[in-house]
Coordinates of C-alpha atoms and ligand atoms in Angstrom, one line a residue:
X253 CA 0.2 -0.1 0.0
X254 CA 1.1 3.7 -0.6
X255 CA 3.5 2.6 -2.9
X256 CA 5.7 0.9 -0.8
X257 CA 7.2 -2.1 -2.5
X258 CA 7.0 -5.4 -0.2
X259 CA 10.3 -7.0 0.2
X260 CA 10.9 -9.7 -2.5
X261 CA 10.9 -13.1 -0.9
X262 CA 13.8 -15.2 -1.6
X263 CA 14.2 -17.6 -4.2
X264 CA 13.4 -21.0 -3.8
X265 CA 16.7 -23.2 -3.5
X266 CA 18.3 -24.2 -6.6
X267 CA 17.3 -27.7 -6.9
X268 CA 20.8 -28.4 -8.5
X269 CA 24.3 -27.1 -7.2
X270 CA 26.5 -25.5 -9.7
X271 CA 28.5 -28.1 -10.4
X272 CA 28.3 -31.9 -9.2
X273 CA 29.0 -32.0 -5.4
X274 CA 30.6 -35.3 -6.1
X275 CA 32.2 -36.3 -9.1
X276 CA 32.5 -40.0 -10.7
X277 CA 34.4 -41.0 -13.8
X278 CA 31.2 -41.8 -15.9
X279 CA 27.3 -42.0 -15.7
X280 CA 27.4 -45.0 -18.2
X281 CA 27.1 -48.6 -18.4
X282 CA 30.7 -49.4 -19.0
X283 CA 31.4 -47.5 -15.6
X284 CA 28.5 -50.0 -14.1
X285 CA 30.5 -53.1 -15.4
X286 CA 33.8 -51.3 -14.3
X287 CA 32.6 -51.2 -10.8
X288 CA 31.4 -54.6 -10.5
X289 CA 34.6 -55.7 -11.7
X290 CA 36.1 -53.7 -8.9
X291 CA 34.2 -55.1 -6.1
X292 CA 35.0 -58.4 -7.2
X293 CA 38.7 -57.5 -7.0
X294 CA 38.3 -56.9 -3.6
X295 CA 39.3 -60.2 -2.1
X296 CA 40.0 -60.2 1.8
X297 CA 41.9 -63.2 3.2
X298 CA 38.6 -64.7 4.3
X299 CA 34.9 -63.4 4.5
X300 CA 34.6 -60.3 6.4
X301 CA 31.2 -59.3 8.1
X302 CA 29.5 -56.2 7.3
X303 CA 26.9 -54.9 9.7
X304 CA 23.8 -52.9 9.1
X305 CA 22.4 -50.7 11.6
X306 CA 20.0 -47.6 11.9
X307 CA 16.2 -46.8 12.9
X308 CA 13.1 -48.8 12.2
X309 CA 12.0 -48.4 8.6
X310 CA 15.2 -46.4 7.3
X311 CA 16.0 -48.9 4.6
X312 CA 18.3 -51.7 6.0
X313 CA 16.5 -54.7 4.4
X314 CA 15.8 -52.6 1.2
X315 CA 19.5 -52.3 0.9
X316 CA 20.2 -55.9 1.5
X317 CA 17.8 -57.0 -1.3
X318 CA 19.1 -53.9 -3.6
X319 CA 22.5 -55.6 -3.1
X320 CA 21.2 -58.8 -3.7
X321 CA 19.4 -57.5 -6.7
X322 CA 22.0 -55.8 -8.3
X323 CA 24.4 -58.9 -8.0
X324 CA 22.0 -61.4 -9.6
X325 CA 20.9 -59.0 -12.2
X326 CA 17.2 -59.6 -11.5
X327 CA 14.9 -58.4 -8.8
X328 CA 15.3 -60.5 -5.4
X329 CA 13.4 -60.0 -1.8
X330 CA 15.5 -62.0 0.2
X331 CA 15.2 -59.6 3.2
X332 CA 11.8 -58.8 4.8
X333 CA 11.1 -55.3 4.4
X334 CA 8.0 -53.2 5.3
X335 CA 6.4 -50.1 6.8
X336 CA 5.5 -49.6 10.2
X337 CA 6.3 -48.6 13.9
X338 CA 8.2 -51.9 14.9
X339 CA 11.1 -53.5 13.2
X340 CA 10.4 -55.8 10.3
X341 CA 13.6 -57.7 10.9
X342 CA 13.9 -59.1 14.3
X343 CA 16.4 -62.0 13.7
X344 CA 20.6 -61.7 12.8
X345 CA 20.5 -62.7 9.5
X346 CA 23.4 -62.9 7.1
X347 CA 23.6 -62.8 3.2
X348 CA 26.2 -63.7 1.0
X349 CA 26.5 -65.0 -2.8
X350 CA 28.6 -66.2 -5.5
X351 CA 28.9 -62.6 -7.2
X352 CA 29.1 -59.5 -6.0
X353 CA 29.2 -60.7 -2.1
X354 CA 31.2 -63.8 -2.8
X355 CA 34.0 -62.1 -0.6
X356 CA 32.0 -60.7 2.2
X357 CA 29.1 -61.4 4.7
X358 CA 26.1 -58.8 4.9
X359 CA 24.3 -58.9 7.9
X360 CA 21.1 -56.8 8.6
X361 CA 19.6 -56.2 11.9
X362 CA 16.6 -55.0 13.8
X363 CA 16.1 -51.7 13.7
X364 CA 16.8 -48.7 16.4
X365 CA 13.6 -47.3 18.2
X366 CA 12.7 -44.2 19.9
X367 CA 12.2 -45.5 23.1
X368 CA 14.9 -47.2 25.2
X369 CA 12.9 -50.5 25.7
X370 CA 12.0 -50.8 22.4
X371 CA 13.7 -51.9 19.1
X372 CA 17.4 -53.1 18.6
X373 CA 19.5 -53.1 22.3
X374 CA 22.4 -50.9 22.3
X375 CA 24.0 -53.9 24.5
X376 CA 23.1 -56.4 22.1
X377 CA 25.1 -54.4 19.2
X378 CA 28.1 -54.2 21.1
X379 CA 28.0 -58.0 21.9
X380 CA 27.3 -58.1 18.2
X381 CA 30.3 -55.9 17.3
X382 CA 32.6 -58.0 19.4
X383 CA 31.5 -61.4 17.9
X384 CA 29.6 -62.8 20.7
X385 CA 26.3 -63.4 19.1
X386 CA 26.2 -66.8 16.6
X387 CA 23.9 -66.9 13.7
X388 CA 20.0 -66.9 13.8
X389 CA 19.6 -65.0 17.2
X390 CA 16.3 -63.3 17.5
X391 CA 16.6 -60.0 19.5
X392 CA 14.8 -59.5 22.3
X393 CA 14.5 -55.7 22.8
X394 CA 13.8 -55.9 26.8
X395 CA 16.3 -58.4 27.2
X396 CA 19.7 -58.3 25.6
X397 CA 21.8 -61.6 25.0
X398 CA 23.8 -62.6 28.1
X399 CA 26.6 -65.7 28.2
X400 CA 23.8 -67.9 29.8
X401 CA 22.4 -68.4 26.2
X402 CA 24.3 -71.1 25.5
X403 CA 23.0 -71.4 21.9
X404 CA 23.5 -68.2 20.6
X405 CA 26.4 -66.9 22.8
X406 CA 29.9 -67.3 22.0
X407 CA 32.4 -67.2 24.6
X408 CA 35.6 -66.2 23.2
X409 CA 34.8 -64.6 19.6
X410 CA 38.0 -64.6 17.4
X411 CA 38.7 -61.6 15.3
X412 CA 37.1 -63.4 12.4
X413 CA 33.8 -63.3 14.5
X414 CA 34.0 -59.8 14.7
X415 CA 32.4 -56.8 12.7
X416 CA 34.9 -55.6 10.3
X417 CA 32.7 -52.6 8.9
X418 CA 29.4 -50.9 10.3
X419 CA 27.0 -49.4 7.8
X420 CA 24.7 -46.8 9.5
X421 CA 21.4 -46.4 7.6
X422 CA 19.4 -43.6 8.0
X423 CA 16.5 -42.0 5.9
X424 CA 17.6 -39.1 4.0
X425 CA 14.6 -37.3 4.5
X426 CA 14.9 -37.1 8.1
X427 CA 18.1 -34.9 8.0
X428 CA 15.8 -32.0 7.2
X429 CA 12.8 -32.9 9.3
X430 CA 15.4 -33.5 12.5
X431 CA 16.2 -36.8 13.7
X432 CA 14.7 -37.6 16.8
X433 CA 17.1 -37.2 19.8
X434 CA 16.6 -40.7 21.2
X435 CA 17.9 -41.9 17.9
X436 CA 21.0 -39.5 18.0
X437 CA 21.8 -41.1 21.3
X438 CA 21.5 -44.4 20.7
X439 CA 23.7 -44.2 17.6
X440 CA 26.3 -42.3 19.3
X441 CA 26.4 -45.0 22.0
X442 CA 27.0 -47.7 19.3
X443 CA 29.7 -45.3 17.6
X444 CA 31.5 -45.2 20.6
X445 CA 31.8 -49.0 20.8
X446 CA 32.5 -48.9 17.3
X447 CA 35.4 -46.6 17.6
X448 CA 36.6 -48.4 20.6
X449 CA 36.8 -51.6 18.3
X450 CA 38.5 -49.5 15.6
X451 CA 35.8 -50.8 13.2
X452 CA 35.3 -48.4 10.0
X453 CA 32.1 -46.9 9.3
X454 CA 30.2 -45.7 6.5
X455 CA 26.7 -44.0 6.7
X456 CA 24.2 -44.8 3.8
X457 CA 21.2 -42.2 3.1
X458 CA 18.3 -43.9 2.0
X459 CA 15.1 -42.6 0.0
X460 CA 17.0 -39.9 -2.0
X461 CA 14.5 -40.2 -4.5
X462 CA 11.9 -39.2 -1.8
X463 CA 13.9 -36.6 -0.8
X464 CA 14.4 -34.8 -4.3
X465 CA 11.8 -35.3 -7.0
X466 CA 14.8 -34.7 -9.6
X467 CA 16.7 -37.7 -8.2
X468 CA 13.3 -39.3 -8.5
X469 CA 13.0 -38.3 -12.2
X470 CA 16.5 -38.9 -12.7
X471 CA 19.0 -40.9 -10.7
X472 CA 22.0 -39.2 -12.2
X473 CA 20.8 -36.1 -10.8
X474 CA 21.8 -37.2 -7.1
X475 CA 25.3 -35.8 -7.2
X476 CA 23.9 -32.5 -8.4
X477 CA 20.7 -32.2 -6.2
X478 CA 20.9 -29.3 -3.6
X479 CA 18.7 -31.2 -0.9
X480 CA 20.9 -34.4 -1.2
X481 CA 24.1 -32.1 -0.6
X482 CA 22.5 -30.4 2.2
X483 CA 21.1 -33.8 3.8
X484 CA 25.0 -35.2 3.7
X485 CA 26.2 -32.0 5.3
X486 CA 23.8 -32.4 8.2
X487 CA 24.6 -36.1 8.3
X488 CA 28.2 -35.4 8.6
X489 CA 27.8 -33.1 11.5
X490 CA 25.0 -34.9 13.3
X491 CA 27.0 -38.3 12.9
X492 CA 30.5 -37.1 13.1
X493 CA 31.3 -39.0 9.9
X494 CA 33.2 -37.6 6.9
X495 CA 31.3 -36.7 3.9
X496 CA 33.2 -39.0 1.7
X497 CA 32.2 -41.8 3.7
X498 CA 28.0 -41.1 3.4
X499 CA 26.2 -42.2 0.3
X500 CA 23.2 -40.9 -0.8
X501 CA 21.1 -44.0 -2.5
X502 CA 17.9 -45.1 -4.0
X503 CA 16.9 -48.6 -3.0
X504 CA 14.8 -50.9 -5.2
X505 CA 11.3 -50.7 -4.0
X506 CA 8.5 -52.9 -4.1
X507 CA 6.4 -50.6 -6.9
X508 CA 9.3 -50.8 -9.3
X509 CA 8.9 -52.6 -12.4
X510 CA 10.8 -56.0 -12.1
X511 CA 13.4 -54.8 -14.7
X512 CA 16.7 -53.5 -13.0
X513 CA 18.0 -50.2 -14.0
X514 CA 22.0 -49.8 -14.8
X515 CA 21.7 -46.1 -13.7
X516 CA 20.1 -46.8 -10.5
X517 CA 22.9 -49.2 -9.5
X518 CA 25.7 -46.8 -9.9
X519 CA 25.0 -45.3 -6.1
X520 CA 24.3 -48.9 -5.0
X521 CA 27.8 -50.1 -6.2
X522 CA 29.8 -47.3 -5.3
X523 CA 28.2 -47.6 -1.8
X524 CA 29.2 -51.4 -1.7
X525 CA 33.1 -50.7 -3.2
X526 CA 33.7 -48.2 -0.2
X527 CA 32.1 -50.5 2.3
X528 CA 34.0 -53.8 1.1
X529 CA 37.1 -51.9 0.6
X530 CA 37.0 -51.0 4.3
X531 CA 36.1 -54.3 5.3
X532 CA 39.0 -55.4 3.9
X533 CA 41.2 -52.7 5.0
X534 CA 40.2 -53.6 8.5
X535 CA 41.5 -57.2 8.0
X536 CA 44.9 -56.1 6.6
X537 CA 45.5 -53.6 9.6
X538 CA 45.0 -56.0 12.2
X539 CA 46.9 -58.7 10.2
X540 CA 50.0 -56.1 9.6
X541 CA 49.8 -55.1 13.7
X542 CA 49.9 -58.6 14.7
X543 CA 52.6 -59.5 12.0
X544 CA 54.8 -56.5 13.9
X545 CA 54.0 -58.1 17.2
Ligands
GTP660 N1 11.3 -44.7 -1.8 C1 12.0 -45.4 -1.1 N2 11.6 -46.3 -0.7 C2 12.3 -47.1 0.2 C3 13.9 -47.0 0.1 N3 14.4 -47.8 1.1 C4 13.3 -48.3 1.9 N4 12.4 -47.8 1.3 C5 10.9 -48.3 2.0 O1 11.0 -48.0 3.5 C6 10.1 -49.1 4.0 C7 11.0 -49.7 5.1 O2 12.0 -50.2 4.3 P1 12.8 -51.6 5.2 O3 14.3 -51.9 4.3 O4 12.0 -52.7 6.0 O5 13.5 -50.6 6.7 P2 14.1 -51.5 7.9 O6 15.6 -50.5 8.0 O7 15.1 -52.8 7.2 O8 13.4 -51.6 8.6 P3 13.3 -52.6 10.3 O9 13.6 -54.1 9.8 O10 11.8 -52.8 10.6 O11 14.3 -52.1 11.2 C8 9.7 -50.0 2.9 O12 8.4 -50.1 2.8 C9 10.4 -49.7 1.9 O13 9.9 -49.9 0.4 C10 14.4 -46.0 -1.0 O14 15.5 -45.8 -1.0 N5 13.4 -45.3 -1.5
MG661 MG1 14.7 -54.5 8.1

């Protein structure tokens, strides 16, 4: 009114960064094949264990299925996935195969919940990292495993039984809405144990397709998406993990067609390559240390 101009509102954030915030050699089928080859060439002395941990519904089991699908070349749903407040995954299952996972064991875990008494118990996580928990154990949120459990408790775990890389899995969208403090507390407690045991850490931000419509339209936009970039920065601060160890991905979802998409495989393969390399490095570091004793 009165000729007074109202202040222009700031423009909405540009959906793309000026230049890609992460560069990769190429986004084509040759590069997809190269990544597959590189992963198969990562050959540790024996099969290390990679453990997935994160809030309920973050997409841990979907990541397992995505990796198994990429590996087989067709969609598979070996791990139970679903929407709900309670963890769909309750047991401690391992996944390996004759292709991309031929030299590794991927382990899916029950999800963390907001309440202290529900979901994956932090005490169980510490026992698991140290190698005390045997295959097929069903987690009980209210009562962590103890040495009295003769079936699933391992008294004197060797280095082979321990975890060799921990992969934190978090929904990228939570980075904008705010990650509930209870989750941050639980994840930090787990990180303390992970650091003490010198286990390498990787963070996966799932559902990048939901976070940014440009990524949903075209997955190769993921390293140019402003929102994804911001989510990575926030995650790095909240979880104290270097940005280079944080991977935005989009899992293969139920609604997707049965056909695999090599473009969608690239972020998944980049993630798997780093995880498997870290797990191999962990074995080598311990071997070198024991050689020099
Ligand atoms: N759009 C989209 N949906 C996803 C993605 N990853 C997982 N989802 C969906 O998120 C829901 C939960 O996924 P799950 O893989 O079961 O999650 P989880 O972390 O294993 O959960 P719990 O086992 O319950 O702890 C499912 O409905 C998935 O289809 C993704 O990258 N994009
Ligand atoms: Mg699960």
